[in-house]
């Protein structure tokens, strides 16, 4: 009998140790503390450790670099701005662009085809559209022919097809008359040019290989005074003096010369840089919220997000009165909801205390608490079975005596 009682005590002690391993006898059950005790490794730990073991090795000049490394720039503070002088912050600004092309007898048919290729390549570098760049072509020799107006083509395929259909006139070189015609008949609102208050740049590019047979100085000055920016491209035998008389200032940015039509295509990239609109916002700005580029004067303006108004300094933003009232109402509603939630949670706790030992999976019970209850039920069941078995053995032992 003594041995049976000793075995019962050992069994109860063993089960008690199992319960103690599952439940904290001195501190109770703390699901949040249990989670905190688990060594959860952050996602970045492995990556940081790998970087510490494998430090980045910069590629020295002259060594072969297998790929280009792109590093994510660090996040700048609100007022920090950087200007990368090594990059070209270029945007395709809208233009009213007119090509004035010389197709006199001195321009051979194959050379004239080179001119048309040059124009097509120029179109490829521009954003064409009714709200973007509009293009017209004035073809001249001893007479002047307007091939198409600024309002004719608003898409690249149609525009390039029209360029391909242009034919040379094969006569004299009336450059002054061509400039006058462009100014009076293409750079007009009726022909598709946009109003002055739209701040759309008006640009004329003249391509010629000879000496003008009429006066260009006065008509070119009148065109420049009307706000037309003139670029002069001379080829082969072009008269440099005439080019300078036609072009806008500064001359070193508006006068170009190539030896033959065979290399005129190389001017495409040069004009792309020249006609490029600088992305002033990308170069750096002091706007509090949003920076908006002014395409025509390479400047920017500041704009505020919805619910804010631009201050007198035209840079910083302040909450509008309506937005402040909405925020106050939202805060009041949030406080009321929090009070209701706190009252409701107190009632739920009272109801849970009256629910007994039943296992329930409500919204407030985490997985660790459910696992603990299941473990406790299993342990109690095992203890009950062993006690029943031990009682039966004691009863049989007493019957034998």
C-alpha positions as a printed NumPy array, in Angstrom:
array([[   0.   ,    0.   ,    0.   ],
       [   2.81 ,    2.366,    0.868],
       [   4.408,    1.739,   -2.507],
       [   1.157,    2.539,   -4.309],
       [   0.752,    5.813,   -2.426],
       [   4.396,    6.636,   -3.208],
       [   3.755,    5.93 ,   -6.877],
       [   0.683,    8.198,   -6.785],
       [   2.736,   11.028,   -5.282],
       [   5.432,   10.612,   -7.958],
       [   2.819,   10.665,  -10.693],
       [   1.228,   13.84 ,   -9.342],
       [   4.664,   15.484,   -9.043],
       [   5.526,   14.609,  -12.603],
       [   2.274,   16.064,  -13.918],
       [   2.776,   19.167,  -11.813],
       [   6.151,   19.71 ,  -13.445],
       [   4.528,   19.489,  -16.874],
       [   1.916,   22.04 ,  -15.858],
       [   4.638,   24.315,  -14.491],
       [   6.494,   24.116,  -17.787],
       [   3.385,   25.302,  -19.585],
       [   2.011,   27.8  ,  -17.129],
       [   3.965,   30.371,  -15.135],
       [   2.91 ,   29.61 ,  -11.551],
       [   4.325,   32.758,  -10.058],
       [   3.55 ,   35.281,  -12.76 ],
       [   0.373,   33.944,  -14.385],
       [  -0.169,   33.808,  -18.133],
       [   1.136,   36.771,  -20.143],
       [   0.719,   36.298,  -23.909],
       [   2.514,   39.567,  -24.785],
       [   5.419,   38.724,  -22.48 ],
       [   5.582,   35.247,  -23.972],
       [   5.934,   36.761,  -27.435],
       [   8.565,   39.184,  -26.197],
       [  10.623,   36.332,  -24.776],
       [  10.771,   34.628,  -28.169],
       [  13.899,   35.661,  -30.099],
       [  12.232,   37.172,  -33.182],
       [  14.927,   38.184,  -35.669],
       [  14.132,   41.287,  -37.741],
       [  14.023,   40.89 ,  -41.494],
       [  17.042,   43.112,  -41.988],
       [  19.277,   41.222,  -39.559],
       [  20.525,   38.714,  -42.113],
       [  21.135,   41.338,  -44.74 ],
       [  23.02 ,   43.566,  -42.296],
       [  25.117,   40.63 ,  -41.147],
       [  25.907,   39.667,  -44.7  ],
       [  26.991,   43.196,  -45.499],
       [  29.256,   43.174,  -42.46 ],
       [  30.833,   39.927,  -43.6  ],
       [  31.003,   40.951,  -47.259],
       [  31.959,   44.633,  -47.372],
       [  31.351,   46.47 ,  -50.641],
       [  34.435,   46.611,  -52.833],
       [  34.637,   49.659,  -55.046],
       [  35.855,   49.144,  -58.575],
       [  39.038,   51.047,  -59.163],
       [  39.618,   52.894,  -62.388],
       [  40.918,   50.513,  -65.009],
       [  39.277,   47.435,  -63.495],
       [  36.466,   45.735,  -65.337],
       [  33.083,   46.29 ,  -63.714],
       [  30.611,   43.462,  -64.456],
       [  27.525,   45.625,  -64.01 ],
       [  26.508,   49.128,  -63.185],
       [  25.675,   49.556,  -59.555],
       [  22.656,   51.721,  -58.854],
       [  22.44 ,   52.982,  -55.319],
       [  19.199,   54.245,  -53.925],
       [  19.633,   57.88 ,  -52.918],
       [  19.196,   58.705,  -49.276],
       [  15.968,   60.404,  -48.347],
       [  16.426,   64.154,  -48.158],
       [  14.879,   66.401,  -45.584],
       [  12.214,   68.855,  -46.621],
       [  14.581,   71.731,  -47.324],
       [  17.526,   69.72 ,  -48.642],
       [  18.008,   69.93 ,  -52.381],
       [  20.833,   68.598,  -54.576],
       [  21.938,   69.699,  -58.011],
       [  23.71 ,   67.087,  -60.086],
       [  25.696,   69.007,  -62.667],
       [  26.687,   65.768,  -64.375],
       [  23.105,   65.049,  -65.449],
       [  21.028,   66.858,  -68.052],
       [  17.639,   67.677,  -66.558],
       [  15.938,   68.106,  -69.922],
       [  12.251,   68.287,  -70.746],
       [  10.645,   68.571,  -74.162],
       [   9.081,   72.006,  -73.882],
       [   6.208,   72.987,  -76.213],
       [   7.217,   75.084,  -79.23 ],
       [   5.736,   76.704,  -82.293],
       [   8.52 ,   75.559,  -84.621],
       [   8.872,   76.551,  -88.299],
       [  11.567,   75.066,  -90.56 ],
       [  12.608,   77.404,  -93.389],
       [  14.515,   75.256,  -95.905],
       [  16.475,   76.287,  -98.976],
       [  15.694,   74.124, -102.045],
       [  17.389,   76.256, -104.692],
       [  19.246,   74.874, -107.705],
       [  22.511,   74.611, -105.734],
       [  20.937,   71.963, -103.496],
       [  21.196,   68.667, -105.377],
       [  18.32 ,   66.158, -105.134],
       [  20.277,   63.726, -102.926],
       [  21.342,   66.628, -100.7  ],
       [  17.742,   67.771, -100.356],
       [  16.827,   64.249,  -99.222],
       [  19.455,   64.634,  -96.49 ],
       [  17.702,   67.814,  -95.364],
       [  14.387,   65.98 ,  -95.104],
       [  16.034,   63.209,  -93.066],
       [  17.431,   65.877,  -90.765],
       [  13.965,   67.351,  -90.28 ],
       [  12.478,   63.916,  -89.586],
       [  15.19 ,   63.213,  -87.012],
       [  14.452,   66.548,  -85.36 ],
       [  10.765,   65.65 ,  -85.132],
       [  11.687,   62.36 ,  -83.422],
       [  13.397,   64.282,  -80.602],
       [  10.33 ,   66.453,  -79.951],
       [   6.989,   65.822,  -78.327],
       [   4.476,   66.572,  -81.071],
       [   0.873,   67.475,  -80.334],
       [  -1.742,   70.204,  -80.113],
       [  -0.634,   70.976,  -76.542],
       [   3.033,   70.164,  -77.187],
       [   5.233,   71.177,  -80.133],
       [   3.612,   72.211,  -83.414],
       [   5.649,   72.176,  -86.63 ],
       [   5.335,   74.006,  -89.963],
       [   7.615,   74.007,  -93.028],
       [   8.347,   76.904,  -95.389],
       [  10.121,   75.812,  -98.604],
       [  11.837,   78.484, -100.645],
       [  14.002,   79.197, -103.663],
       [  13.138,   82.165, -105.91 ],
       [   9.572,   81.662, -104.716],
       [   8.193,   80.646, -101.347],
       [   5.877,   77.705, -100.676],
       [   4.277,   76.91 ,  -97.323],
       [   4.273,   73.119,  -97.26 ],
       [   2.012,   72.892,  -94.197],
       [   1.016,   75.079,  -91.244],
       [   1.371,   74.731,  -87.494],
       [  -2.253,   73.589,  -87.218],
       [  -1.963,   70.838,  -89.847],
       [  -0.241,   67.896,  -88.123],
       [  -0.502,   67.005,  -84.425],
       [   0.984,   63.496,  -84.621],
       [   4.466,   62.283,  -85.577],
       [   3.51 ,   59.709,  -88.248],
       [   1.437,   62.213,  -90.208],
       [   4.058,   64.917,  -89.785],
       [   6.936,   62.72 ,  -90.965],
       [   4.892,   61.512,  -93.936],
       [   4.297,   65.154,  -94.932],
       [   8.04 ,   65.857,  -94.669],
       [   8.801,   62.95 ,  -96.976],
       [   6.475,   64.389,  -99.665],
       [   8.254,   67.761,  -99.882],
       [   9.929,   68.434, -103.257],
       [  12.649,   70.945, -104.124],
       [  11.774,   74.127, -106.041],
       [  15.143,   74.4  , -107.869],
       [  15.442,   78.146, -108.493],
       [  16.996,   81.21 , -106.79 ],
       [  17.625,   81.953, -103.086],
       [  15.11 ,   84.461, -101.679],
       [  15.878,   83.956,  -98.009],
       [  14.541,   87.355,  -96.896],
       [  11.199,   86.687,  -98.59 ],
       [  10.998,   83.273,  -96.892],
       [  11.545,   84.828,  -93.441],
       [   8.89 ,   87.486,  -94.151],
       [   6.395,   84.826,  -95.296],
       [   7.023,   82.708,  -92.183],
       [   6.542,   85.707,  -89.904],
       [   3.343,   86.95 ,  -91.565],
       [   1.66 ,   83.691,  -92.605],
       [   2.8  ,   80.871,  -90.301],
       [   3.438,   82.523,  -86.938],
       [  -0.174,   83.694,  -86.732],
       [  -3.094,   82.515,  -84.667],
       [  -5.061,   81.629,  -87.798],
       [  -2.263,   79.332,  -88.956],
       [  -2.02 ,   77.508,  -85.627],
       [   0.429,   79.613,  -83.63 ],
       [  -0.572,   80.026,  -80.009],
       [  -1.27 ,   83.342,  -78.338],
       [   1.517,   85.296,  -76.707],
       [  -0.062,   84.939,  -73.252],
       [   0.338,   81.153,  -73.555],
       [   4.116,   81.678,  -73.238],
       [   4.845,   79.202,  -76.057],
       [   8.248,   79.875,  -77.641],
       [   8.24 ,   80.73 ,  -81.347],
       [  11.295,   79.252,  -83.094],
       [  12.445,   79.385,  -86.725],
       [  15.295,   77.207,  -88.055],
       [  16.722,   78.318,  -91.408],
       [  18.754,   75.827,  -93.463],
       [  20.61 ,   77.257,  -96.484],
       [  23.748,   76.622,  -98.531],
       [  24.066,   79.849, -100.473],
       [  24.086,   83.624, -100.38 ],
       [  20.667,   85.332, -100.166],
       [  19.585,   87.177, -103.317],
       [  17.55 ,   89.658, -101.302],
       [  17.938,   91.629,  -98.07 ],
       [  17.728,   89.647,  -94.864],
       [  18.907,   92.044,  -92.163],
       [  15.778,   94.17 ,  -91.791],
       [  13.221,   91.381,  -92.124],
       [  15.148,   89.154,  -89.693],
       [  15.292,   92.02 ,  -87.181],
       [  11.52 ,   92.489,  -87.522],
       [  10.955,   88.773,  -86.933],
       [  13.128,   88.809,  -83.813],
       [  11.297,   91.899,  -82.556],
       [   8.027,   89.974,  -82.982],
       [   9.327,   87.357,  -80.545],
       [  10.616,   84.785,  -83.028],
       [  13.876,   83.099,  -82.051],
       [  15.921,   82.415,  -85.215],
       [  18.55 ,   79.704,  -85.685],
       [  20.648,   79.805,  -88.876],
       [  22.262,   76.638,  -90.276],
       [  24.797,   77.109,  -93.048],
       [  25.952,   74.294,  -95.334],
       [  28.981,   74.235,  -97.647],
       [  28.989,   77.566,  -99.54 ],
       [  26.682,   79.408,  -97.159],
       [  27.486,   83.065,  -96.497],
       [  28.505,   83.335,  -92.846],
       [  27.834,   87.079,  -92.725],
       [  24.237,   86.549,  -93.775],
       [  23.813,   83.782,  -91.214],
       [  24.914,   86.173,  -88.459],
       [  22.573,   88.886,  -89.672],
       [  19.609,   86.507,  -89.498],
       [  20.266,   84.673,  -86.247],
       [  19.229,   85.684,  -82.738],
       [  21.709,   86.561,  -80.005],
       [  23.967,   85.156,  -78.7  ],
       [  25.332,   84.184,  -82.111],
       [  27.477,   81.327,  -80.827],
       [  24.267,   79.578,  -79.727],
       [  22.183,   80.354,  -82.819],
       [  24.566,   80.007,  -85.781],
       [  25.673,   76.548,  -86.995],
       [  27.772,   75.453,  -89.931],
       [  28.442,   72.067,  -91.543],
       [  30.688,   71.381,  -94.512],
       [  28.305,   69.096,  -96.413],
       [  24.702,   67.931,  -96.286],
       [  26.071,   64.483,  -95.546],
       [  26.833,   65.475,  -91.951],
       [  23.866,   67.743,  -91.289],
       [  22.2  ,   64.927,  -89.336],
       [  24.845,   65.394,  -86.647],
       [  23.173,   68.67 ,  -85.716],
       [  20.143,   66.762,  -84.414],
       [  21.624,   66.12 ,  -80.986],
       [  22.907,   69.687,  -80.815],
       [  19.458,   71.111,  -81.492],
       [  17.93 ,   68.689,  -79.047],
       [  20.08 ,   70.2  ,  -76.301],
       [  19.478,   73.734,  -77.562],
       [  15.693,   73.43 ,  -77.743],
       [  15.506,   71.45 ,  -74.527],
       [  13.516,   72.872,  -71.665],
       [  15.407,   72.588,  -68.386],
       [  13.589,   70.709,  -65.624],
       [  13.921,   73.438,  -63.01 ],
       [  12.223,   71.341,  -60.329],
       [  14.771,   68.554,  -60.786],
       [  17.619,   71.031,  -60.423],
       [  16.385,   72.04 ,  -56.973],
       [  13.484,   73.953,  -55.47 ],
       [  12.212,   75.395,  -52.194],
       [   8.557,   74.388,  -52.535],
       [   6.876,   73.097,  -49.395],
       [   4.621,   70.647,  -51.256],
       [   4.561,   70.526,  -55.083],
       [   6.927,   72.019,  -57.684],
       [   5.494,   72.892,  -61.122],
       [   7.79 ,   73.631,  -64.075],
       [   7.29 ,   76.716,  -66.239],
       [   8.347,   75.21 ,  -69.554],
       [   9.133,   78.42 ,  -71.377],
       [  11.444,   80.327,  -69.055],
       [  13.142,   77.408,  -67.27 ],
       [  11.648,   78.415,  -63.924],
       [   9.173,   76.85 ,  -61.521],
       [   6.214,   77.722,  -59.34 ],
       [   5.039,   76.171,  -56.085],
       [   1.664,   74.551,  -55.483],
       [   0.005,   73.189,  -52.356],
       [  -1.818,   69.928,  -51.787],
       [  -5.577,   69.836,  -51.358],
       [  -6.673,   71.41 ,  -48.106],
       [  -3.725,   73.812,  -47.984],
       [  -3.183,   77.367,  -49.225],
       [  -0.002,   78.947,  -50.579],
       [   1.498,   81.554,  -48.278],
       [   2.653,   85.014,  -49.291],
       [   6.216,   83.78 ,  -49.835],
       [   4.866,   81.596,  -52.715],
       [   6.801,   78.614,  -51.331],
       [   5.337,   77.368,  -48.052],
       [   1.825,   76.053,  -47.412],
       [  -0.604,   76.375,  -44.501],
       [  -3.739,   74.448,  -43.64 ],
       [  -6.898,   76.13 ,  -44.865],
       [  -9.539,   77.067,  -42.293],
       [ -11.984,   74.495,  -43.658],
       [  -9.362,   71.76 ,  -43.397],
       [  -8.578,   72.71 ,  -39.788],
       [ -12.261,   72.475,  -38.844],
       [ -12.532,   69.06 ,  -40.484],
       [  -9.487,   67.822,  -38.575],
       [ -10.935,   69.047,  -35.279],
       [ -14.21 ,   67.236,  -35.972],
       [ -12.325,   64.064,  -36.87 ],
       [ -10.316,   64.245,  -33.631],
       [ -13.494,   64.663,  -31.593],
       [ -15.094,   61.666,  -33.299],
       [ -11.996,   59.579,  -32.668],
       [ -12.018,   60.473,  -28.965],
       [ -15.679,   59.489,  -28.693],
       [ -15.028,   56.177,  -30.41 ],
       [ -12.113,   55.447,  -28.085],
       [ -14.288,   56.082,  -25.019],
       [ -16.988,   53.788,  -26.375],
       [ -14.434,   51.08 ,  -27.099],
       [ -13.025,   51.321,  -23.572],
       [ -16.51 ,   50.987,  -22.047],
       [ -17.291,   48.07 ,  -24.309],
       [ -14.035,   46.289,  -23.47 ],
       [ -14.85 ,   46.502,  -19.718],
       [ -18.176,   44.763,  -20.289],
       [ -16.487,   42.074,  -22.36 ],
       [ -14.013,   41.32 ,  -19.576],
       [ -16.865,   40.787,  -17.089],
       [ -18.638,   38.472,  -19.509],
       [ -15.459,   36.45 ,  -20.066],
       [ -15.009,   35.859,  -16.326],
       [ -18.5  ,   34.319,  -16.175],
       [ -17.989,   32.026,  -19.163],
       [ -16.23 ,   29.22 ,  -17.173],
       [ -13.407,   27.097,  -18.527],
       [ -14.836,   26.567,  -22.022],
       [ -12.396,   26.997,  -24.885],
       [ -13.493,   29.91 ,  -27.105],
       [ -11.736,   31.576,  -30.002],
       [ -12.969,   35.166,  -29.815],
       [ -11.248,   38.127,  -31.423],
       [  -9.229,   38.96 ,  -28.293],
       [  -7.675,   35.501,  -27.902],
       [  -4.307,   35.066,  -29.579],
       [  -2.9  ,   31.772,  -30.822],
       [  -0.552,   31.412,  -27.828],
       [  -3.461,   31.599,  -25.347],
       [  -5.471,   28.993,  -27.29 ],
       [  -2.459,   26.674,  -27.358],
       [  -2.01 ,   27.111,  -23.603],
       [  -5.634,   26.206,  -22.862],
       [  -5.428,   23.14 ,  -25.093],
       [  -2.238,   22.057,  -23.31 ],
       [  -3.892,   22.505,  -19.901],
       [  -6.952,   20.491,  -20.904],
       [  -4.749,   17.689,  -22.231],
       [  -2.652,   17.635,  -19.032],
       [  -5.722,   17.54 ,  -16.758],
       [  -7.208,   14.749,  -18.838],
       [  -4.005,   12.703,  -18.524],
       [  -3.916,   13.328,  -14.762],
       [  -7.555,   12.233,  -14.393],
       [  -6.953,    9.029,  -16.344],
       [  -3.91 ,    8.117,  -14.238],
       [  -5.772,    8.807,  -10.994],
       [  -8.671,    6.604,  -12.143],
       [  -6.257,    3.833,  -13.036],
       [  -4.532,    4.166,   -9.675],
       [  -7.912,    4.016,   -7.83 ],
       [  -8.813,    0.822,   -9.588],
       [  -5.511,   -0.739,   -8.611],
       [  -6.007,    0.305,   -4.964],
       [  -9.52 ,   -1.181,   -4.962],
       [  -8.328,   -4.483,   -6.374],
       [  -5.49 ,   -4.607,   -3.855],
       [  -7.935,   -4.039,   -0.972],
       [ -10.24 ,   -6.775,   -2.301],
       [  -7.494,   -9.338,   -2.246],
       [  -6.826,   -8.654,    1.422]])
